[in-house]
């Protein structure tokens, strides 16, 4: 490649392009690192995402070089060989091909493919076939239309929509292994800064793992179209310090006590809850409610959001949700139970006691 | 429809394959791909039924039916040769035999299904085996039925003396379809009644 | 001479003053088996569905321009992306590519019509009927919400979302049956193209001497025989599940959702190569003519196309990297997917080699072809990124993928198609498309395309999944989505220029004559539009560029090939 035969203008264009691209990638990485609720794949915060990030930079570099070269050649040919007004009217030299060129531009891509393949295969194996160290937290994630169920078999409780995991210290790793299952259609678990996405497919359990490096709230959402409210099946993963995580686990393990004093309104709300269809879908451990169709409500008020991340968990929103779920999530499988206003107040009051 | 071109190019005849045969080979390719997917599904789901009868419990190997169908490939081959040579009487007999053998196969399949449904309690919705079995064998039977329609049409044209020796090429193209249907049966038979039991 | 005069394409070569009534002309078109008229009907119907699919896209872009958009309900949005994808692939891309194929192939191989003219007509009408059935779903299907249900399961119709449990009513059945019917039409046309190319070439035109367009349509049609049929099979299985109580994809009965994915993508991936190969064909005809050189490396171009045809059958599970395949399975598909990029890249180099040392005329067809080359390069490189499974674990299922495949389909196939329109419209109608309007079309579309689809990669990188009717503010997606939507407006304006150009030029365009581009393949040897019988005398050829041989008797191609 003889650079001298290019015009300085084309060369400057090319260098600017390459530089802009590298800068853009780093900018994305930095802007992501600012806020821990970022969903930028170039701001990894866990080993699987790190491994992917490393590979992706390599792939970007290789494709970037290919782009620069081929783009440059195309641009050069398009400009240099255009017909000029005072051109010789005869046809140009008719060239039919060149075996050496064909060989060269076959062999080089083959080599590039081999390199890219091997680096990819290495990362596939490292992420998918990772072993579980002793301090592993196990969570069973069950995808539903349109919410997330989390079971902690090691601790014996079930929760919904807000995942809690401990920070993993590289010296004493405590990663979380997620077993992914589905109760209905296909879903996909995607929190970009923690790991690549893995699907939840009925009758086809999958597994993934994360080992977050820093505490905070990590966001994502379902990434496989699962029906009307696929867009609002949001993910919230709270990465806690080990102490916070233990506290959270202990709180979740408590069941609701029958003899907990409740206000008259809340008491009436519990009666309504237990005697209508609520118990068919929802579970509150320690009570007669044992439905598994909808989210477990035992510690509803320990969650910051409701409806799988759609809206903050305030009394007003909770009331509105109970009255008419379609106001927040039309197509959600929770029907409006057509309760009277009084009943809605009562049920809400009861739910507000579920800490 | 002689597709052998009579044009010359540079002094030699410019010949290209017959349109009908190429078209039929393409159709056979496409149909083979459809059958392949059904066979893959059948093999994949072997042993995966959650309940209900298993192949070994309810399937009888249809030896007689198979002999009939595969023999019909032989008779149609000889029928083609007879027509090529203009031996119309022989053609009519052999063609009729082909039709009859094919019909016996189809009736036999019908009787087998009657037994499976009413005696063994296996329907398309019973379990995975039922679904894949009826779909695969049914798809093949459907193709046999279409073949019988074609065979019948040619038979009628032969019996009304409208079919002539010059139509041998077209009849040959149809025979390719019938051979394909038989070849598919070899695969289906092996997969369902030998491997699958 | 009557056949040289500017006549309606419905003309059968009679002098104009024969005076066909409107009804007679319509009747002629409805009963026709002439490959040229059928080709034009395929193209015409594709353009209509392009507009409809474009409206569906516009609705989506308006909804997504802001976070928590309220333009349409989630139910409507989900129908829009399903209808848009299915329409664009089956009723726009397939039909327009078939249209060009059946119009051009007989002319370019020196014969009078396709191998099976009546089958040709049957294939077209089946496809049109399928499209109408598909759109009838808007009024006919009940759907879950009961108020008119076009399908809303995505154009892949993944199980078990399509099972009777999760897809009540008939909306999914419209998807299934319409595409089944369209599939029969597709197989018919594919059979016809293969038979025509293999058995009807004019004397002297061996396989090694036929235009690259013919080779590419041969490979594309051959592929279709293997690849559309898995979809037909899977759809038949889905109907068994939905109507006969079958369990093919019933996970409650031990069935597998993953096997639907395998069957679908065994169709779906080669399908996109089926779509791009004719686009390669147009480029392979346009670039040589406007560079004034023969195609560089004809034998390698043929070999690369055939290689793509075969290798593309082995890459399908790169759409399934996230479903939980064993590591060695994923690795296998990484290898095959990257491998199919090699012959594809070789073609780009050969087109570059064609331009190199030429005298490039930047008429509108060549401008679109050049756009294709740059954009297809980029699309191929984002494809390499996606082929690396771990990278795909992040990028897959996100707007990065949506950007990638629109880059291929719009930036690649549609640009190539626009080039084909400007190149062959004179042959089909006898008039040139207006150059000024063409340049406006090109530049507006180029700008709109890049504003939308360059920027669309970014929300994908920032974690935005696809097929969501709205998104949360605060994740950094809003500004990019707004820009993407604005680009869609620019593209719409460009398409308007195109439509106006086609209509205006039909009545007022400069008469084209036989060979306005000084080209070299057989279609340029007959009048524009061609007489119904194509060639008065079947030609005999001695090289790949028969008209070059005639125009340059002192230096014919057959001395060098």
Short mmCIF file of N, CA, C and O in Angstrom, two decimals, chain A residues 155-195:
data_model
loop_
_atom_site.label_atom_id
_atom_site.label_comp_id
_atom_site.label_asym_id
_atom_site.label_seq_id
_atom_site.Cartn_x
_atom_site.Cartn_y
_atom_site.Cartn_z
N UNK A 155 -31.62 -20.59 51.11
CA UNK A 155 -32.15 -19.86 52.27
C UNK A 155 -33.64 -20.13 52.47
O UNK A 155 -34.20 -19.72 53.48
N UNK A 156 -34.27 -20.79 51.50
CA UNK A 156 -35.65 -21.21 51.69
C UNK A 156 -36.70 -20.13 51.55
O UNK A 156 -37.71 -20.17 52.25
N UNK A 157 -36.52 -19.14 50.69
CA UNK A 157 -37.60 -18.20 50.49
C UNK A 157 -37.73 -17.86 49.00
O UNK A 157 -36.87 -18.18 48.19
N UNK A 158 -38.86 -17.23 48.71
CA UNK A 158 -39.18 -16.84 47.34
C UNK A 158 -39.47 -15.36 47.32
O UNK A 158 -40.16 -14.85 48.20
N UNK A 159 -38.96 -14.66 46.35
CA UNK A 159 -39.30 -13.24 46.21
C UNK A 159 -39.50 -12.94 44.73
O UNK A 159 -39.45 -13.85 43.89
N UNK A 160 -39.75 -11.68 44.45
CA UNK A 160 -40.08 -11.34 43.06
C UNK A 160 -39.50 -10.00 42.66
O UNK A 160 -39.39 -9.10 43.47
N UNK A 161 -39.13 -9.90 41.40
CA UNK A 161 -38.88 -8.65 40.70
C UNK A 161 -37.65 -7.86 41.10
O UNK A 161 -37.16 -7.06 40.33
N UNK A 162 -37.18 -7.98 42.33
CA UNK A 162 -35.95 -7.28 42.71
C UNK A 162 -34.98 -8.30 43.26
O UNK A 162 -35.22 -8.91 44.30
N UNK A 163 -33.91 -8.49 42.51
CA UNK A 163 -32.91 -9.50 42.84
C UNK A 163 -31.87 -8.89 43.77
O UNK A 163 -31.42 -7.77 43.54
N UNK A 164 -31.52 -9.61 44.82
CA UNK A 164 -30.43 -9.16 45.68
C UNK A 164 -29.31 -10.18 45.62
O UNK A 164 -29.57 -11.38 45.76
N UNK A 165 -28.10 -9.70 45.40
CA UNK A 165 -26.92 -10.59 45.42
C UNK A 165 -25.80 -9.87 46.14
O UNK A 165 -25.80 -8.64 46.23
N UNK A 166 -24.85 -10.62 46.69
CA UNK A 166 -23.74 -9.96 47.37
C UNK A 166 -22.64 -9.56 46.39
O UNK A 166 -22.49 -10.18 45.32
N UNK A 167 -21.85 -8.55 46.76
CA UNK A 167 -20.66 -8.20 46.01
C UNK A 167 -19.71 -9.39 46.06
O UNK A 167 -19.69 -10.13 47.06
N UNK A 168 -18.96 -9.59 45.01
CA UNK A 168 -18.01 -10.70 45.00
C UNK A 168 -16.59 -10.15 45.06
O UNK A 168 -16.17 -9.39 44.19
N UNK A 169 -15.88 -10.54 46.09
CA UNK A 169 -14.49 -10.10 46.27
C UNK A 169 -13.60 -11.06 45.50
O UNK A 169 -13.66 -12.28 45.73
N UNK A 170 -12.77 -10.57 44.60
CA UNK A 170 -11.95 -11.50 43.80
C UNK A 170 -11.08 -12.42 44.64
O UNK A 170 -10.79 -13.54 44.22
N UNK A 171 -10.70 -11.97 45.84
CA UNK A 171 -9.87 -12.82 46.69
C UNK A 171 -10.67 -14.00 47.25
O UNK A 171 -10.19 -15.14 47.31
N UNK A 172 -11.91 -13.73 47.67
CA UNK A 172 -12.79 -14.81 48.15
C UNK A 172 -14.08 -14.71 47.37
O UNK A 172 -15.05 -14.11 47.83
N UNK A 173 -14.10 -15.30 46.18
CA UNK A 173 -15.26 -15.04 45.29
C UNK A 173 -16.57 -15.60 45.84
O UNK A 173 -16.61 -16.73 46.34
N UNK A 174 -17.61 -14.80 45.76
CA UNK A 174 -18.96 -15.25 46.09
C UNK A 174 -19.87 -14.89 44.92
O UNK A 174 -20.72 -14.00 45.01
N UNK A 175 -19.66 -15.59 43.80
CA UNK A 175 -20.51 -15.28 42.64
C UNK A 175 -21.92 -15.78 42.87
O UNK A 175 -22.17 -16.59 43.77
N UNK A 176 -22.83 -15.30 42.06
CA UNK A 176 -24.20 -15.80 42.10
C UNK A 176 -24.44 -16.57 40.81
O UNK A 176 -24.26 -16.03 39.71
N UNK A 177 -24.85 -17.83 40.96
CA UNK A 177 -25.22 -18.61 39.79
C UNK A 177 -26.73 -18.61 39.67
O UNK A 177 -27.44 -18.95 40.62
N UNK A 178 -27.21 -18.20 38.49
CA UNK A 178 -28.64 -18.11 38.26
C UNK A 178 -29.08 -19.29 37.41
O UNK A 178 -28.55 -19.48 36.32
N UNK A 179 -30.03 -20.05 37.93
CA UNK A 179 -30.62 -21.09 37.09
C UNK A 179 -31.87 -20.49 36.47
O UNK A 179 -32.73 -19.96 37.18
N UNK A 180 -31.95 -20.53 35.14
CA UNK A 180 -33.00 -19.79 34.43
C UNK A 180 -34.07 -20.74 33.92
O UNK A 180 -33.78 -21.64 33.14
N UNK A 181 -35.31 -20.50 34.35
CA UNK A 181 -36.42 -21.33 33.90
C UNK A 181 -37.57 -20.43 33.49
O UNK A 181 -37.59 -19.26 33.82
N UNK A 182 -38.55 -21.02 32.81
CA UNK A 182 -39.70 -20.20 32.44
C UNK A 182 -40.99 -20.91 32.76
O UNK A 182 -41.09 -22.13 32.63
N UNK A 183 -41.97 -20.15 33.19
CA UNK A 183 -43.29 -20.72 33.48
C UNK A 183 -44.22 -20.66 32.28
O UNK A 183 -45.27 -21.27 32.29
N UNK A 184 -43.84 -19.90 31.28
CA UNK A 184 -44.77 -19.77 30.14
C UNK A 184 -44.02 -19.66 28.81
O UNK A 184 -43.74 -20.67 28.19
N UNK A 185 -43.70 -18.46 28.37
CA UNK A 185 -43.07 -18.32 27.05
C UNK A 185 -41.57 -18.06 27.22
O UNK A 185 -41.04 -18.15 28.32
N UNK A 186 -40.90 -17.73 26.13
CA UNK A 186 -39.45 -17.45 26.22
C UNK A 186 -39.23 -16.06 26.79
O UNK A 186 -39.95 -15.12 26.46
N UNK A 187 -38.21 -15.93 27.64
CA UNK A 187 -37.77 -14.63 28.12
C UNK A 187 -36.26 -14.59 27.99
O UNK A 187 -35.65 -15.58 27.60
N UNK A 188 -35.65 -13.46 28.37
CA UNK A 188 -34.19 -13.41 28.39
C UNK A 188 -33.72 -12.45 29.47
O UNK A 188 -34.25 -11.34 29.58
N UNK A 189 -32.75 -12.89 30.24
CA UNK A 189 -32.25 -12.12 31.38
C UNK A 189 -31.06 -11.30 30.92
O UNK A 189 -30.02 -11.85 30.58
N UNK A 190 -31.21 -9.97 30.91
CA UNK A 190 -30.13 -9.14 30.39
C UNK A 190 -29.90 -7.93 31.28
O UNK A 190 -30.70 -6.99 31.27
N UNK A 191 -28.84 -7.98 32.07
CA UNK A 191 -28.34 -6.81 32.77
C UNK A 191 -26.96 -6.57 32.17
O UNK A 191 -25.97 -7.20 32.56
N UNK A 192 -26.86 -5.64 31.20
CA UNK A 192 -25.66 -5.56 30.35
C UNK A 192 -24.35 -5.43 31.11
O UNK A 192 -23.36 -6.05 30.72
N UNK A 193 -24.31 -4.63 32.18
CA UNK A 193 -23.01 -4.42 32.80
C UNK A 193 -22.58 -5.62 33.63
O UNK A 193 -21.42 -5.70 34.06
N UNK A 194 -23.47 -6.56 33.87
CA UNK A 194 -23.10 -7.72 34.69
C UNK A 194 -22.76 -8.94 33.84
O UNK A 194 -21.90 -9.75 34.21
N UNK A 195 -23.48 -9.15 32.72
CA UNK A 195 -23.21 -10.34 31.91
C UNK A 195 -23.96 -10.21 30.59
O UNK A 195 -24.84 -9.38 30.44
#
